Coordinates of C-alpha atoms and ligand atoms in Angstrom, one line a residue:
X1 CA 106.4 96.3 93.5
X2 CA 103.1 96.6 91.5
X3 CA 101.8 94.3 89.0
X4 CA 101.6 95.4 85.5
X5 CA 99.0 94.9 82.8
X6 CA 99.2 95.8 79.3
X7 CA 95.9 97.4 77.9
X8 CA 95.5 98.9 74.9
X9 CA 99.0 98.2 73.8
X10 CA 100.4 100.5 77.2
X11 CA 101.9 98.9 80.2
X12 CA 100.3 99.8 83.4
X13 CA 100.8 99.4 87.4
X14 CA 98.5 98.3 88.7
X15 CA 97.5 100.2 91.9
X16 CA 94.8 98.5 94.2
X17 CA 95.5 101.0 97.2
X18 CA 94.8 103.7 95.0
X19 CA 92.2 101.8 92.7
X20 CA 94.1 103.5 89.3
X21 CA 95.7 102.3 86.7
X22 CA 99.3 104.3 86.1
X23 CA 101.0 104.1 82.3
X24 CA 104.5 102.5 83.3
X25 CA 106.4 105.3 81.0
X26 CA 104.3 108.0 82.2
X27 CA 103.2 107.8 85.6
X28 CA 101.2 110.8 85.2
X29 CA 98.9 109.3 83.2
X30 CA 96.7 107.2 85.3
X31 CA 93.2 105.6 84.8
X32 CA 90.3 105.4 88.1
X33 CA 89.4 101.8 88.2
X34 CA 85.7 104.0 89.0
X35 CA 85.6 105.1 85.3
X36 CA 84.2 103.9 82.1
X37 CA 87.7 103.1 81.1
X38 CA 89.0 102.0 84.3
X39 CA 85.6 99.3 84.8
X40 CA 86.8 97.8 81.2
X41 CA 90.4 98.2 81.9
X42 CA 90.1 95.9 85.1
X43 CA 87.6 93.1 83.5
X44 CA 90.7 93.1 81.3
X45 CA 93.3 93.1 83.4
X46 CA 91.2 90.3 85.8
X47 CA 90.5 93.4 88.7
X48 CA 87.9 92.5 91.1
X49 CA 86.8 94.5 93.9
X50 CA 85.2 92.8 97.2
X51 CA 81.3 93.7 97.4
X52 CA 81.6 93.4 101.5
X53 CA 84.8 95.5 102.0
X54 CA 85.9 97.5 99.2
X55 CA 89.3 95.5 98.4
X56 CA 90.3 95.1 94.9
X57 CA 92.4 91.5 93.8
X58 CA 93.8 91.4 90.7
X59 CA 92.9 87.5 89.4
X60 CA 94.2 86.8 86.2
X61 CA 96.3 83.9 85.8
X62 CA 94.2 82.6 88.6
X63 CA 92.4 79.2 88.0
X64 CA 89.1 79.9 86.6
X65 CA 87.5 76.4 88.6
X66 CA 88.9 78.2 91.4
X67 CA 86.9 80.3 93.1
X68 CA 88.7 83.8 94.5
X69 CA 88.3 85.2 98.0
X70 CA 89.3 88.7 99.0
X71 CA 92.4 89.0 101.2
X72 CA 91.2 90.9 103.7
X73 CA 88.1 89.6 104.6
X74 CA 87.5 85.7 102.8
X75 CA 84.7 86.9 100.6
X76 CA 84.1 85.1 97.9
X77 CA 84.6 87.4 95.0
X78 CA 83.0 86.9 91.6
X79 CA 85.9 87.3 89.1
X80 CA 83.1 88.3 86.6
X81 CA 83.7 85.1 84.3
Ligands
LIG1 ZN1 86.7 91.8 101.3

C-alpha cells in the first residue's frame, strides 16, 4: 500500500522504491522525484531523500520540532523546513 498525495488537484502514489510519483486514475502517468516537477512535487508532498544513502521518507504530518532520520540508515534528514 502506497501513500497518496494530492498535488495539483491529482491524487498520486507515492513510490519511494521507484522515486515517482504515479496519478492514482492513471498509473501511466507518473512524475521522477529527479525532475523539476518531481523536486517541487516532493517539497509538497513532505519527500525527503537521505544525503548518505539514497532513501527517500515521505514526512508530512510528521512533527516539525521533530527532527526525521532515514529508515535505513539513522541519518538525520533535513525535511527542508
Ligand atoms: Zn539513509
Amino acid at each position: 500500500m502506497l501513500p497518496v498525495v494530492r498535488l495539483d488537484g491529482t491524487a498520486w502514489f507515492v513510490d519511494l522504491r521507484l522515486r515517482q510519483f504515479r496519478e492514482t486514475m492513471n498509473p501511466h502517468n507518473y512524475v521522477d522525484f529527479d525532475t523539476v516537477k518531481g523536486t517541487r512535487f516532493c517539497q509538497q508532498a513532505g519527500v525527503v531523500t537521505c544525503l548518505r544513502c539514497g532513501t527517500s521518507v515521505v514526512v508530512s504530518g510528521s512533527p516539525l520540532d521533530e527532527g526525521v532520520c532515514c529508515v535505513r540508515c539513522g541519518w538525520a534528514v533535513d525535511n527542508g523546513r
